[in-house]
Structures are given as C-alpha cells and as structure tokens.
CSV table of C-alpha atoms and ligand atoms in Angstrom, one decimal:
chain,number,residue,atom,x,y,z
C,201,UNK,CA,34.9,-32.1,9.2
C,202,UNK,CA,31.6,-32.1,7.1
C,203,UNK,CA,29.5,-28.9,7.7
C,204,UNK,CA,25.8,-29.5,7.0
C,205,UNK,CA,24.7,-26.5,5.5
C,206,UNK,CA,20.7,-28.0,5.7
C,207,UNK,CA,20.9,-27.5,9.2
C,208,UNK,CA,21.6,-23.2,8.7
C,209,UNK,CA,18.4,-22.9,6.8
C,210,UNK,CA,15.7,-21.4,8.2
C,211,UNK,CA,12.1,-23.9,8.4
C,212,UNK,CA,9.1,-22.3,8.3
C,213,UNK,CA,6.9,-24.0,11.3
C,214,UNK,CA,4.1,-26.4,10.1
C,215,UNK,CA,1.4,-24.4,11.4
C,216,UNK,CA,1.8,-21.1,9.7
C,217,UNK,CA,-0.8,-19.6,7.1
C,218,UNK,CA,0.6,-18.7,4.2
C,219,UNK,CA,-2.0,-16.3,2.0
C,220,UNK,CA,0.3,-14.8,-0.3
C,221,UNK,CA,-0.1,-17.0,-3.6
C,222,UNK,CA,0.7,-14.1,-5.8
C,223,UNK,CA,4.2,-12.9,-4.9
C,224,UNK,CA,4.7,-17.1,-5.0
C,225,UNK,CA,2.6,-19.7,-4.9
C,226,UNK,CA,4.3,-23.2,-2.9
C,227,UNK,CA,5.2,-25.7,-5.0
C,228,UNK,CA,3.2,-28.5,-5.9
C,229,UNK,CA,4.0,-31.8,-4.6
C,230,UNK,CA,3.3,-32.9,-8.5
C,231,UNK,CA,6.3,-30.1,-9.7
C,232,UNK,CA,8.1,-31.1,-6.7
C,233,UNK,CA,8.5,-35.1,-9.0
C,234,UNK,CA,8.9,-34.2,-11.7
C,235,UNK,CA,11.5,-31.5,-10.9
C,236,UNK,CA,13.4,-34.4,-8.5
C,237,UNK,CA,12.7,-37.0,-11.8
C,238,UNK,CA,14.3,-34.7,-14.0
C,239,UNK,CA,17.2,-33.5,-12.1
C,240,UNK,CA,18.4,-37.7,-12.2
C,241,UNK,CA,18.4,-36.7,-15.8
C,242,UNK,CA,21.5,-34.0,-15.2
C,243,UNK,CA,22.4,-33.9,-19.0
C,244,UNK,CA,22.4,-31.1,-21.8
C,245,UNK,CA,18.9,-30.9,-23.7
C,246,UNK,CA,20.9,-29.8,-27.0
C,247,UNK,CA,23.2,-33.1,-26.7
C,248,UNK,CA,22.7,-36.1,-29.0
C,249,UNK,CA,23.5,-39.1,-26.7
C,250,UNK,CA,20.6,-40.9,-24.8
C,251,UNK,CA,21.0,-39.0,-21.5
C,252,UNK,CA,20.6,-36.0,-23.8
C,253,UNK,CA,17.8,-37.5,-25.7
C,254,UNK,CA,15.9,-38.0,-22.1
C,255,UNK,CA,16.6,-34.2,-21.1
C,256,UNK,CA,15.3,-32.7,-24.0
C,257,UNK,CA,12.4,-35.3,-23.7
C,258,UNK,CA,11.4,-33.6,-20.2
C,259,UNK,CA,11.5,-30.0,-21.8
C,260,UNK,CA,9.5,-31.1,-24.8
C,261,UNK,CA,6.8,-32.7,-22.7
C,262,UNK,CA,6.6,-29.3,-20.5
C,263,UNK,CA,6.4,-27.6,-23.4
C,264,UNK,CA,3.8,-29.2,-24.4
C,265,UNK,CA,1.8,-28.6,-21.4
C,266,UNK,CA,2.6,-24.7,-21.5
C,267,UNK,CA,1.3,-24.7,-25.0
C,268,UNK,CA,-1.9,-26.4,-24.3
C,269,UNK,CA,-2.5,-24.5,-21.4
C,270,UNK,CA,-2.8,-21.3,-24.0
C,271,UNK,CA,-3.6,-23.2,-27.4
C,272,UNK,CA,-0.5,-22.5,-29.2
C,273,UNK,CA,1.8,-25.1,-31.0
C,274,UNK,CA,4.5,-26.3,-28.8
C,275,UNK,CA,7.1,-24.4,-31.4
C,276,UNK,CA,5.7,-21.0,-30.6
C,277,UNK,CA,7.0,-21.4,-26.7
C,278,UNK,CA,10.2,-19.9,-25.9
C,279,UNK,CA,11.5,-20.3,-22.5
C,280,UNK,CA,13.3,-18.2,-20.4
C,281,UNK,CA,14.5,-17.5,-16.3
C,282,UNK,CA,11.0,-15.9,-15.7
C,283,UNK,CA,8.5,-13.6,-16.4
C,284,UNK,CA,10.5,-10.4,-16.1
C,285,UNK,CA,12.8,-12.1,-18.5
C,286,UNK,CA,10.4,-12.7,-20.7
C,287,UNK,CA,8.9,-9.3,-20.8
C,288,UNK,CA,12.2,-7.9,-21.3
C,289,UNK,CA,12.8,-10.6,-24.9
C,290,UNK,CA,9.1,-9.5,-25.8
C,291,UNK,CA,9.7,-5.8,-25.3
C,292,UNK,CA,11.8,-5.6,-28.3
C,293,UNK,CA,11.1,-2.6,-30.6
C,294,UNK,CA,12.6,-4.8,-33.8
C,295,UNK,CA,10.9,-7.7,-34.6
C,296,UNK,CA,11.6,-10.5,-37.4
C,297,UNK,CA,9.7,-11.9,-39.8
C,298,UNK,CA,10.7,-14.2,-42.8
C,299,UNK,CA,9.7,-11.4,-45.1
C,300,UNK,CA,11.7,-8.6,-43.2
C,301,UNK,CA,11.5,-6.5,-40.5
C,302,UNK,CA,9.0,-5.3,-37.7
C,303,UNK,CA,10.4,-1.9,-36.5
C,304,UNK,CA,8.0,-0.7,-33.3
C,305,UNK,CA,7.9,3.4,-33.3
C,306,UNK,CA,6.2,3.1,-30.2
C,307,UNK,CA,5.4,1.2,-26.8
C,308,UNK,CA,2.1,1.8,-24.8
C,309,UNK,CA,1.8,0.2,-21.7
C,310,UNK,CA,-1.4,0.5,-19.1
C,311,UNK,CA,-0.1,2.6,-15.8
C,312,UNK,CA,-1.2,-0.7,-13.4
C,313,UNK,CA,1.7,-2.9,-15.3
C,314,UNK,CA,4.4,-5.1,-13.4
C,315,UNK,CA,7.5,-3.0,-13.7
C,316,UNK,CA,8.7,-5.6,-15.5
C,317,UNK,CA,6.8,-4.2,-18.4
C,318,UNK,CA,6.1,-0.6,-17.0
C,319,UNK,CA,10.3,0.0,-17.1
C,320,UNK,CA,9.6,-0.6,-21.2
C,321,UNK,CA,12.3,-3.2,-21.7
C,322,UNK,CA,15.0,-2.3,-25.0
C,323,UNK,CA,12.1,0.7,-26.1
C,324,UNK,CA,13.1,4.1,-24.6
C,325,UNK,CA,10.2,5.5,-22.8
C,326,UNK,CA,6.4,3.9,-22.8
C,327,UNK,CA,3.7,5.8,-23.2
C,328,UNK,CA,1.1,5.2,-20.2
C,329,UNK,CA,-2.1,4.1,-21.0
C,330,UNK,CA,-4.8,5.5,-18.2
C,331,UNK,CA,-7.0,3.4,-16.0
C,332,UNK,CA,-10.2,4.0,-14.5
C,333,UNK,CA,-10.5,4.7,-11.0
C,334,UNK,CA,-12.0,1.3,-11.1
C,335,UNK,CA,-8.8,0.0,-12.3
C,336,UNK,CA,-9.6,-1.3,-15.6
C,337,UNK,CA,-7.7,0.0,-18.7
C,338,UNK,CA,-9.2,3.5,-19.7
C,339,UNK,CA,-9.9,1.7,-23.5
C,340,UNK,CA,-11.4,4.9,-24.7
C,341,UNK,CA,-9.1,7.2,-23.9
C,342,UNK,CA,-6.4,4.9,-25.7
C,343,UNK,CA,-8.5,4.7,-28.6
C,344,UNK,CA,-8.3,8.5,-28.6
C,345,UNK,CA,-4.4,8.6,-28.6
C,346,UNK,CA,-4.1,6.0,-31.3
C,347,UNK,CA,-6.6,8.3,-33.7
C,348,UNK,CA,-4.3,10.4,-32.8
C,349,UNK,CA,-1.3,9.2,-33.8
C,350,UNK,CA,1.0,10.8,-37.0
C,351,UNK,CA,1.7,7.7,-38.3
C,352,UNK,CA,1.0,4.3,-40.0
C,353,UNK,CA,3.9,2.5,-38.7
C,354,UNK,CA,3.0,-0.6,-36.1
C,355,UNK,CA,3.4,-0.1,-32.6
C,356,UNK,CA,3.8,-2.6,-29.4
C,357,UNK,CA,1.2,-2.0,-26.9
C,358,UNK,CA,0.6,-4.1,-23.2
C,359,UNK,CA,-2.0,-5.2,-21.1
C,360,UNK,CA,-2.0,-7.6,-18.4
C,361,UNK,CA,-5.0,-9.8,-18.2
C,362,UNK,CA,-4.9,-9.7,-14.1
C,363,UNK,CA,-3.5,-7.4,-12.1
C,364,UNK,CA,-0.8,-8.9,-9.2
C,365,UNK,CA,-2.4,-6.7,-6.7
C,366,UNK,CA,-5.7,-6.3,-6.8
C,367,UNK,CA,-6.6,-9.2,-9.4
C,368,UNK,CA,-8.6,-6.8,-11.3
C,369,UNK,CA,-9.3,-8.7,-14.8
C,370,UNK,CA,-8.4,-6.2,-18.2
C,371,UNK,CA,-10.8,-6.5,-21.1
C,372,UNK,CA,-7.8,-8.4,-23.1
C,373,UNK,CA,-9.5,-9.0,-26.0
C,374,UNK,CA,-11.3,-5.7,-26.4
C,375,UNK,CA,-7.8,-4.1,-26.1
C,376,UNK,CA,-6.5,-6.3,-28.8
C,377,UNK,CA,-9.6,-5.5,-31.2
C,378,UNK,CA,-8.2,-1.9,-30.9
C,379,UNK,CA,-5.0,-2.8,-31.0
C,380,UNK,CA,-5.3,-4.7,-34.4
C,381,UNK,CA,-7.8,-2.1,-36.1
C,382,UNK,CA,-4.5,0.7,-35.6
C,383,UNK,CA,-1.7,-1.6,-37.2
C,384,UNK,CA,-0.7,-2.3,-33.6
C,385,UNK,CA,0.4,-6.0,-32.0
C,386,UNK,CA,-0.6,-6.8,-28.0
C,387,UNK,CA,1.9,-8.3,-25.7
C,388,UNK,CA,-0.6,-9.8,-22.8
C,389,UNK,CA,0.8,-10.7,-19.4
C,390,UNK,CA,-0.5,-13.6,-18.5
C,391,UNK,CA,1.4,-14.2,-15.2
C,392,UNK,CA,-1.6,-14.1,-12.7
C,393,UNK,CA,-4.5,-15.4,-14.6
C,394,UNK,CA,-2.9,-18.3,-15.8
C,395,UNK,CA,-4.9,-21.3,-13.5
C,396,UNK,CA,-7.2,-18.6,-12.2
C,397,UNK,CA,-9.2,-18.1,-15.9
C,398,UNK,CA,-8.6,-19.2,-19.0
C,399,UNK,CA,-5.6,-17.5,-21.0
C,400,UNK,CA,-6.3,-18.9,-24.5
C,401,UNK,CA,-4.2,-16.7,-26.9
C,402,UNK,CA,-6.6,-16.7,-29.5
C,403,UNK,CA,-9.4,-16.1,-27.5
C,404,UNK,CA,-7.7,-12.8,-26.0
C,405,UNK,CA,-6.5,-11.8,-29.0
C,406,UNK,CA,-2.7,-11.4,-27.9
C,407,UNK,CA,0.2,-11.8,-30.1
C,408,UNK,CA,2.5,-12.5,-27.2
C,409,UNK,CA,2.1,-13.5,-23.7
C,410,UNK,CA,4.6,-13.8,-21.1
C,411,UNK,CA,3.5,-16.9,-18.3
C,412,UNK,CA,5.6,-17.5,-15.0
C,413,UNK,CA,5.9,-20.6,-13.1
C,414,UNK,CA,6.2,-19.9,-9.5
C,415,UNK,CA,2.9,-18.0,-9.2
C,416,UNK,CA,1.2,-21.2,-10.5
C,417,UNK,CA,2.8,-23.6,-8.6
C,418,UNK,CA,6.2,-24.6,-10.2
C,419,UNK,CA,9.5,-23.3,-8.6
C,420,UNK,CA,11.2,-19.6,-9.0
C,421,UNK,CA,13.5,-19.6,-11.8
C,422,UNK,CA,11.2,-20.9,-15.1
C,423,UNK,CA,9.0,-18.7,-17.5
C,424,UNK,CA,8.0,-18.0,-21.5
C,425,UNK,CA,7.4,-16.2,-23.6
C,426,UNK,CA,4.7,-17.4,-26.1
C,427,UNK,CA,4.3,-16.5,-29.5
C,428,UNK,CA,0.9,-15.8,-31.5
C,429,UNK,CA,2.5,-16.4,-34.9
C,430,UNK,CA,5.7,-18.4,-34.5
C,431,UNK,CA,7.1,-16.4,-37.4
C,432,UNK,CA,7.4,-12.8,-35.8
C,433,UNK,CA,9.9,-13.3,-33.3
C,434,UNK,CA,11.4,-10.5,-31.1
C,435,UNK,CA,15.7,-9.3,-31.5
C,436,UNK,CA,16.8,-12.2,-29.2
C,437,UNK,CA,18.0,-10.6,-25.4
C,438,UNK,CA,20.7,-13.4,-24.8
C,439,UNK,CA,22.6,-14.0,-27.7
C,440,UNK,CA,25.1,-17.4,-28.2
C,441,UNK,CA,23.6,-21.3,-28.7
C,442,UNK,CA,20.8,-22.0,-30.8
C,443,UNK,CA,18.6,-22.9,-27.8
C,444,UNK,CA,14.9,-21.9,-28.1
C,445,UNK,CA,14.7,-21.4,-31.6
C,446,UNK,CA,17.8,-18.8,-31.3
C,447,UNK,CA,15.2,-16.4,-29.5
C,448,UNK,CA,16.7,-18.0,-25.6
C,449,UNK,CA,20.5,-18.8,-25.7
C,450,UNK,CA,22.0,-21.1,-22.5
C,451,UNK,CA,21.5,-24.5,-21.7
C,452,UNK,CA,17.7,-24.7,-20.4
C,453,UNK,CA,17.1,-25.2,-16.7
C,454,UNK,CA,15.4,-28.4,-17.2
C,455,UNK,CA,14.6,-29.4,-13.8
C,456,UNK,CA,13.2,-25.9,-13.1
C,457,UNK,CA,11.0,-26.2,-16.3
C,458,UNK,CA,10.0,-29.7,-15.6
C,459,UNK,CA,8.0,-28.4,-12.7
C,460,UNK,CA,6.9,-26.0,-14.5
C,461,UNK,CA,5.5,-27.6,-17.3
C,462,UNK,CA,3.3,-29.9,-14.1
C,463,UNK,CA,2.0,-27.1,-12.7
C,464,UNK,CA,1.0,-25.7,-15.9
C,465,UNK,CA,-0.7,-29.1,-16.7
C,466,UNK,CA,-2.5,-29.0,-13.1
C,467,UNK,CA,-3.6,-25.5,-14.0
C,468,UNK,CA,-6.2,-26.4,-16.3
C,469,UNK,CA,-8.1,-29.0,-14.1
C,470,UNK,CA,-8.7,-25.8,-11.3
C,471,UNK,CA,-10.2,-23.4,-13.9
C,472,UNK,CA,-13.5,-25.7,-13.3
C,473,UNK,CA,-13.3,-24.7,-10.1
C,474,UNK,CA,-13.7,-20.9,-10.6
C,475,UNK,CA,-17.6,-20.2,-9.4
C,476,UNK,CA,-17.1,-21.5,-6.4
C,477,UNK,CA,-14.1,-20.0,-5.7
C,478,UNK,CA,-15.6,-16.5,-6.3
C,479,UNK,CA,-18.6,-17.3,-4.0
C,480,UNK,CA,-15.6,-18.2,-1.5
C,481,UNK,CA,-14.1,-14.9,-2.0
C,482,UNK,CA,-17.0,-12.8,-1.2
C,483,UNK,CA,-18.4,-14.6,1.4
C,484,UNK,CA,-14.9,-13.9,2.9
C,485,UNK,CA,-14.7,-10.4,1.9
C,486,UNK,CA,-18.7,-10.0,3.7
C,487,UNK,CA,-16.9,-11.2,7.1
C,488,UNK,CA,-14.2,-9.1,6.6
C,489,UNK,CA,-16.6,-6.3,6.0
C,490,UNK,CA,-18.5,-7.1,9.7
C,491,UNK,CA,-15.4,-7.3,11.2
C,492,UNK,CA,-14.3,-4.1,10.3
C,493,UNK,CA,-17.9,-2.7,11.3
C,494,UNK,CA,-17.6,-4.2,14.6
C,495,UNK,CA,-14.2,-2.6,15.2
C,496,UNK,CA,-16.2,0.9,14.7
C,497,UNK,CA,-15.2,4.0,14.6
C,498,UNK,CA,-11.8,4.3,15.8
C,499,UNK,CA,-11.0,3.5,12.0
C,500,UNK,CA,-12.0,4.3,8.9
C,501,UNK,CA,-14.3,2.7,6.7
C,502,UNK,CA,-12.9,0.0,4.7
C,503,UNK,CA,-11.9,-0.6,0.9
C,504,UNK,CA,-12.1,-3.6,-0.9
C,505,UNK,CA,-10.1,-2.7,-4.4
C,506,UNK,CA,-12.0,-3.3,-7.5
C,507,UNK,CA,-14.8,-4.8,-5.5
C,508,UNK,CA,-17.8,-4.2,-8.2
C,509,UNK,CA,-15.3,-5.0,-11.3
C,510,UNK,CA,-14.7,-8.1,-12.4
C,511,UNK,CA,-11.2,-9.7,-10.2
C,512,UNK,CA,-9.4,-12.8,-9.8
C,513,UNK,CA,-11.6,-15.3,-7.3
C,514,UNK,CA,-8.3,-15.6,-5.3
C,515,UNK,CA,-7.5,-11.7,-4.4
C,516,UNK,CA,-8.6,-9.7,-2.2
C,517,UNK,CA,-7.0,-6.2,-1.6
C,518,UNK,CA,-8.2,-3.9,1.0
C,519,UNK,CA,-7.4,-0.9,3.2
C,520,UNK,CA,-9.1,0.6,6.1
C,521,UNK,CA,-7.8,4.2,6.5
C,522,UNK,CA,-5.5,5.2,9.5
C,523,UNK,CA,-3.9,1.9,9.5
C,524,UNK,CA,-0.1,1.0,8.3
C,525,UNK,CA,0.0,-1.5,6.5
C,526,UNK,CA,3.5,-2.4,7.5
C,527,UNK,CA,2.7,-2.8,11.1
C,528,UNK,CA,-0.2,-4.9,10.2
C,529,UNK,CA,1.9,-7.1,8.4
C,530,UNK,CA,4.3,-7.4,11.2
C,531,UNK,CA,1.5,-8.8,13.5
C,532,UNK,CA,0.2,-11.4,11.1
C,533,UNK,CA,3.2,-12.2,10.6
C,534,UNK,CA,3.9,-12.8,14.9
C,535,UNK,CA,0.1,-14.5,14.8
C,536,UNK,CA,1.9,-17.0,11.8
C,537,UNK,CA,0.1,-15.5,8.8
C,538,UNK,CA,1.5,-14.2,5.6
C,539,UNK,CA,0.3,-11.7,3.8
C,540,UNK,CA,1.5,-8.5,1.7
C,541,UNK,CA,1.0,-4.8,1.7
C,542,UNK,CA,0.3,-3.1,-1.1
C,543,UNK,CA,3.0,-0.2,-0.8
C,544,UNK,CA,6.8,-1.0,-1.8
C,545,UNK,CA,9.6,0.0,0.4
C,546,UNK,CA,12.3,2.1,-2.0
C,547,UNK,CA,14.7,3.9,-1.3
C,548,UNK,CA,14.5,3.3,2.7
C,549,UNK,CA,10.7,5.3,2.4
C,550,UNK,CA,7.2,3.1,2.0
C,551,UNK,CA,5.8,4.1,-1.1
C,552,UNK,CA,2.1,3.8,-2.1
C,553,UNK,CA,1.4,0.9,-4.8
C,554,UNK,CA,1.6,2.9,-8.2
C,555,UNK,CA,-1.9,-0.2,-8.8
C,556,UNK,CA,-3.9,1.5,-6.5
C,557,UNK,CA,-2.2,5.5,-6.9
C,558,UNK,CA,-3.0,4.9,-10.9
C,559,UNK,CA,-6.8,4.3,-9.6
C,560,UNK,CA,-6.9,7.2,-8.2
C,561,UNK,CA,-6.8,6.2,-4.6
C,562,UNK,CA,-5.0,8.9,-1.9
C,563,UNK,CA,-1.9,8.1,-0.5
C,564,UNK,CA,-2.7,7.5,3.3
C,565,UNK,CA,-5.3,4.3,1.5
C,566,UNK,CA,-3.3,3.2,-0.5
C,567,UNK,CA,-0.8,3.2,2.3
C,568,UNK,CA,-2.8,1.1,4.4
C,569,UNK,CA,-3.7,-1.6,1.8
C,570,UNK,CA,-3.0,-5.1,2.5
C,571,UNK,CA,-3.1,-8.2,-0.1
C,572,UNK,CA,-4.7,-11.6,0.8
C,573,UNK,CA,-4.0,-14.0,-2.0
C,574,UNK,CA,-5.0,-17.4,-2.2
C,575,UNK,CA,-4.1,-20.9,-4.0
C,576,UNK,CA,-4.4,-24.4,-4.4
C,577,UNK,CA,-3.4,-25.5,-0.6
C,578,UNK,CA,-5.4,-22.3,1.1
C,579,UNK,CA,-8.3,-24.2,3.2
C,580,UNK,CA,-11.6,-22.3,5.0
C,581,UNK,CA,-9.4,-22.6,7.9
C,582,UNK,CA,-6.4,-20.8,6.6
C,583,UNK,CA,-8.8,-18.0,6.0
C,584,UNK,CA,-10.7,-17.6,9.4
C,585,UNK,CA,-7.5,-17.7,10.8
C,586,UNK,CA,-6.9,-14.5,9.1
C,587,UNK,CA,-10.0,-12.9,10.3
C,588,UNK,CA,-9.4,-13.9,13.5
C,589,UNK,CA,-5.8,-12.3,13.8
C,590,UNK,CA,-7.2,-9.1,11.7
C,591,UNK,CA,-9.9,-9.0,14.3
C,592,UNK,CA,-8.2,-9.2,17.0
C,593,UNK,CA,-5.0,-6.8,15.6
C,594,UNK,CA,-8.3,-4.2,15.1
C,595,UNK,CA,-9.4,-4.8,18.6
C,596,UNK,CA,-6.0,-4.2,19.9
C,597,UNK,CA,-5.7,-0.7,18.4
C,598,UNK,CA,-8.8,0.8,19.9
E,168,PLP,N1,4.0,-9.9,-14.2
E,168,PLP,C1,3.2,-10.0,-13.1
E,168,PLP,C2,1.8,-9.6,-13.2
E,168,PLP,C3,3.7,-10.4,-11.9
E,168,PLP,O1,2.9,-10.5,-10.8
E,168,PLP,C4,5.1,-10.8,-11.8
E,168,PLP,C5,5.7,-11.2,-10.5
E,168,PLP,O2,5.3,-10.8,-9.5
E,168,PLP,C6,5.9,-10.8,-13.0
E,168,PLP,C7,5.3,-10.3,-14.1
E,168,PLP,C8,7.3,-11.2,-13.0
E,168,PLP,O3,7.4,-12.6,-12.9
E,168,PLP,P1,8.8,-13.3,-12.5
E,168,PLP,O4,8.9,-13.3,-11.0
E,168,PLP,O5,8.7,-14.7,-13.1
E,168,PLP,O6,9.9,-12.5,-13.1
C-alpha cells in the first residue's frame, strides 16, 4: 500500500493574510525555479564530472548575486545553513590572516541584537552596548567605554543595520567610524535590511555581514557570511572538506542556495521602490492611529515603536496598553491574518521582547506589542484587512 504523505500536510487556505515577512518571508515564485531547476541537478558541487560541473555552476552564479547585492567579490562569500549559523562562524574570537593571527580580547554587542549574536557565539560573555529609548545604538556612550578600555588589542564589536522587530535602522557606518578609530572590526547583521535598503559593505563600513535567505524571499535553510577583506577569515565552526574556502565544511545545499541567490538578485530591483513604500507605511500607521482613537477610552493610548526614528518602510510595531498581545494574535489569526507579538514565550511564561525592554518601554507595553511586517506579495488589501479585524477585535473588547 502506498501512503501519501502530501495528503497529512497541513494547507494554508487561499484567502488568508499573511503580514509577517520578517519571521519569513514566502518564497518567490522566481526562487521557487530555480530551486526546482537546480534540484534536477542532484550532484556534489566539489565533484569534477559534468553533473558536478553544472552544480557548482548554480552555486557560483548565486554567489554571484549575493556578492553583488553587497559589492563584494564573489570569493569573499561564505555560505552556511543560515543566519544564526553564520553569526556563530563570524563570532570567532581568533581570526586568520596570511600574516598571523587576529586574537579578539573582547565582544560588544548592542542590547537590541538577534540572540543569534546577543548569546556571543565561541566569545565568553559580550559586553552590551546601550540603546536609546528611541532604539538606536547609544553611540556615545560606546565611544565612552572604548576610551576606556586598558588595552590596544583589537576587539569584535556588532550592530545590526535593522532591527527584526521594530525595523529601527542603526547608524552602521557611524558605528564602524568608531569602531575603526579604536583598533576594533564591525560584524553588521544584515538579515532584515537586505531588499529593504541598501546593504553595501563598503558603504556601511562593516567588515563582516551575516545575510539570510528566507526573510528575503528564498527558502529556510540558506545564509552567509560575507567577508570585507577576503583575507581575515574567522576559526572555521564546521571543520572536514575544503568547501567554502575551508571557512564552511559539508556538501553545500545547492538547491536551497539556488533560491537564494534569485531572491537576492530580485532584492535589488525593490530597493527603487523604497519612498513609496514608506508613504505606504504611514499612511497605514495614521489609520491605525484613528482606529485606535475611535476605540476610546476603554484602552490605552497607542505606541508605534520607533515612530520618529528612522525604520524599515515594511515594519510596523505597536502596542496599545491593557491589551495581550497573545490573545490578539489568536483572533487575527481566527479572522485569517498573521501577524506576531513582540513578547517570546520561554520557559512556559510570556516574556516582554528584550527590543522593546532595552528601549526602555514597561513590561505591561511591551507585553501588548504586536508586529505587522510586510513584503513583496502584501497588497493595500492585505493591509485593510488588518484594520478591519484590529477594529473590530477593539470594538469587541469594550
Ligand atoms: N538576525 C536577525 C535580525 C533575524 O531577524 C534573524 C531571524 O529571525 C536572524 C538573524 C537569524 O536568521 P536565520 O533564521 O537565517 O538563522
């Protein structure tokens, strides 16, 4: 008897809202191709005979599109499983350079990191770097601890250049400035602003960025690390083949990095796009503001995080006080719309975002926030179907 195991899988309905494009954005139809092209091609990248030939062909030709999208030579891109992967190769505290060495003393990271970088990878403890209750990287208070510092030897420091939660944009390249002037080097994450603004190395001064393919469209399972000067390259994490330059070793997942390497060459067509979409953004944020008026006084007022600093066009996180963000989510999720909270359940208990705790905000806000994220298939539609049901959810509590 043949069991189908298709049939088991749960199918999202066709008429559901998805507004959640920065835990994972859908794939591409474009990714979609090239991953279903590539996976004909089932041979070993590293093999010499033609099937091998045409694999290692589709990982050159992503790599090529992952180094144009931040202006780096295809040889300084290292792939790996992801972007937590690749924080964890980058967050090496001995480096290698043809002329010796590169022995970290120290890691600083900002305090509104992805854990991927906040749990400080092979260093022993970071050193948390304020923000401002704006949530931008307290810059002078940094400066204050390097002039402070006992010693001459280099140090890691990192900064993301958009924040997953709130989309709140660092000042990368101001960091990096600092960063340089102190002996330091600056591993950026690049994971949400890649597609969303433009995440030219040089430009933002990083010596290592870490880029993820399922938040711009590619599948799960594909990331890299990129590096600034191909010759300083981190202790390798997984040691065995030669694969990536002996910084990555496995057989590459080519089919996986096929799509990636699409949706990173998509990515650079929508940063054109960007003006409009940040007109988009506040012009929904103003109806969400009435809505919340209308609702009046049974709730508190409403938060829009990092509302007067400058955020990703395609985030918006918010609170209004008194609500739980968990049951909200339940109920858009009943009225077919996805969204996320801004709280993380550990430990069985719902604990406030360490984003929006970091920025100061109390616990019962931060509790209540909720994160609308958009991407390359959200319509106006999608989005007044989310006012709608938040409407309506506030009119039900009073
Ligand atoms: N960095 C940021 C800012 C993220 O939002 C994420 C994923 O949520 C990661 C890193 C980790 O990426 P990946 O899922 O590829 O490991």
């Amino acid at each position: 008897m043949t069991v189908s195991t298709m049939e088991t899988l749960p199918k999202m309905p066709d008429n559901r809202t998805y507004l959640d494009y920065n835990a994972s954005a859908p794939l591409l139809p474009e990714a979609k191709d090239a991953m279903v092209q590539a996976l004909e091609t089932s041979a070993n990248a590293s093999s010499v005979h033609g099937e091998g030939r045409a694999a290692r062909a589709v990982l050159e030709r992503a790599r090529g599109a992952i180094a144009g999208l931040a202006g780096v030579g295809v040889d300084h891109v290292i792939f790996t499983s992801g972007a937590s992967e690749a924080a964890q190769l980058a967050l090496s505290p001995i480096y290698h350079h043809p002329d010796g060495e590169i022995v970290f003393d120290k890691l600083y990271v900002s305090a509104v990191e992805h854990p991927c970088i906040l749990s400080g990878g092979r260093f022993e403890q970071p050193e948390i770097i304020p923000v401002t209750k704006e949530g931008v990287v307290d810059i002078a208070a940094f400066a204050e601890t390097l002039s402070n510092r006992s010693t001459e030897k280099p140090f890691l420091a990192a900064l993301m250049l958009a924040n997953n939660e709130t989309g709140i944009i660092q000042p990368v390249a101001e960091m990096a400035a600092l960063v340089h002037a102190a002996g330091g080097f600056l591993l950026v994450d690049a994971v949400q602003a890649a597609g969303r603004v433009p995440v030219d190395m040089a430009s933002l001064g990083a010596d290592f960025l870490i880029l993820s393919s399922h938040k711009i469209g590619g599948p799960q399972g594909a990331g890299a690390l990129l590096l600034g000067d191909k010759n300083i390259k981190p202790t390798p994490l997984i040691a065995g083949g030669s694969q990536e330059h002996r910084l990555r070793a496995g057989t590459e997942n080519v089919a996986a990095i096929a799509g990636f390497g699409e949706a990173a060459r998509l990515c650079t067509g929508r940063l054109d796009h960007m003006q409009e979409m940040i007109y988009v953004r506040d012009k929904f944020e103003n109806q969400l503001t009435e809505i919340c008026k209308l609702a009046g006084n049974s709730h508190g007022s409403l938060t829009i995080f990092g509302q007067q600093t400058r955020r990703l066009a395609n985030t918006t996180c918010f609170a209004v006080k008194g609500i739980n963000a968990e049951t909200a989510l339940i109920s858009l999720d009943l009225d077919g719309i996805s969204v996320s909270s801004g709280s993380a359940c550990s430990s069985g208990r719902v604990e406030p975002s360490h984003v929006l705790k970091a920025m100061g905000q109390e616990s019962d806000i931060a509790r209540a926030a909720i994160r609308v994220s958009c991407g390359w298939n959200t319509t106006a539609a999608d989005r007044q179907k989310f006012l709608e049901a938040w409407a309506s959810y506030l009119r039900r509590l009073t």
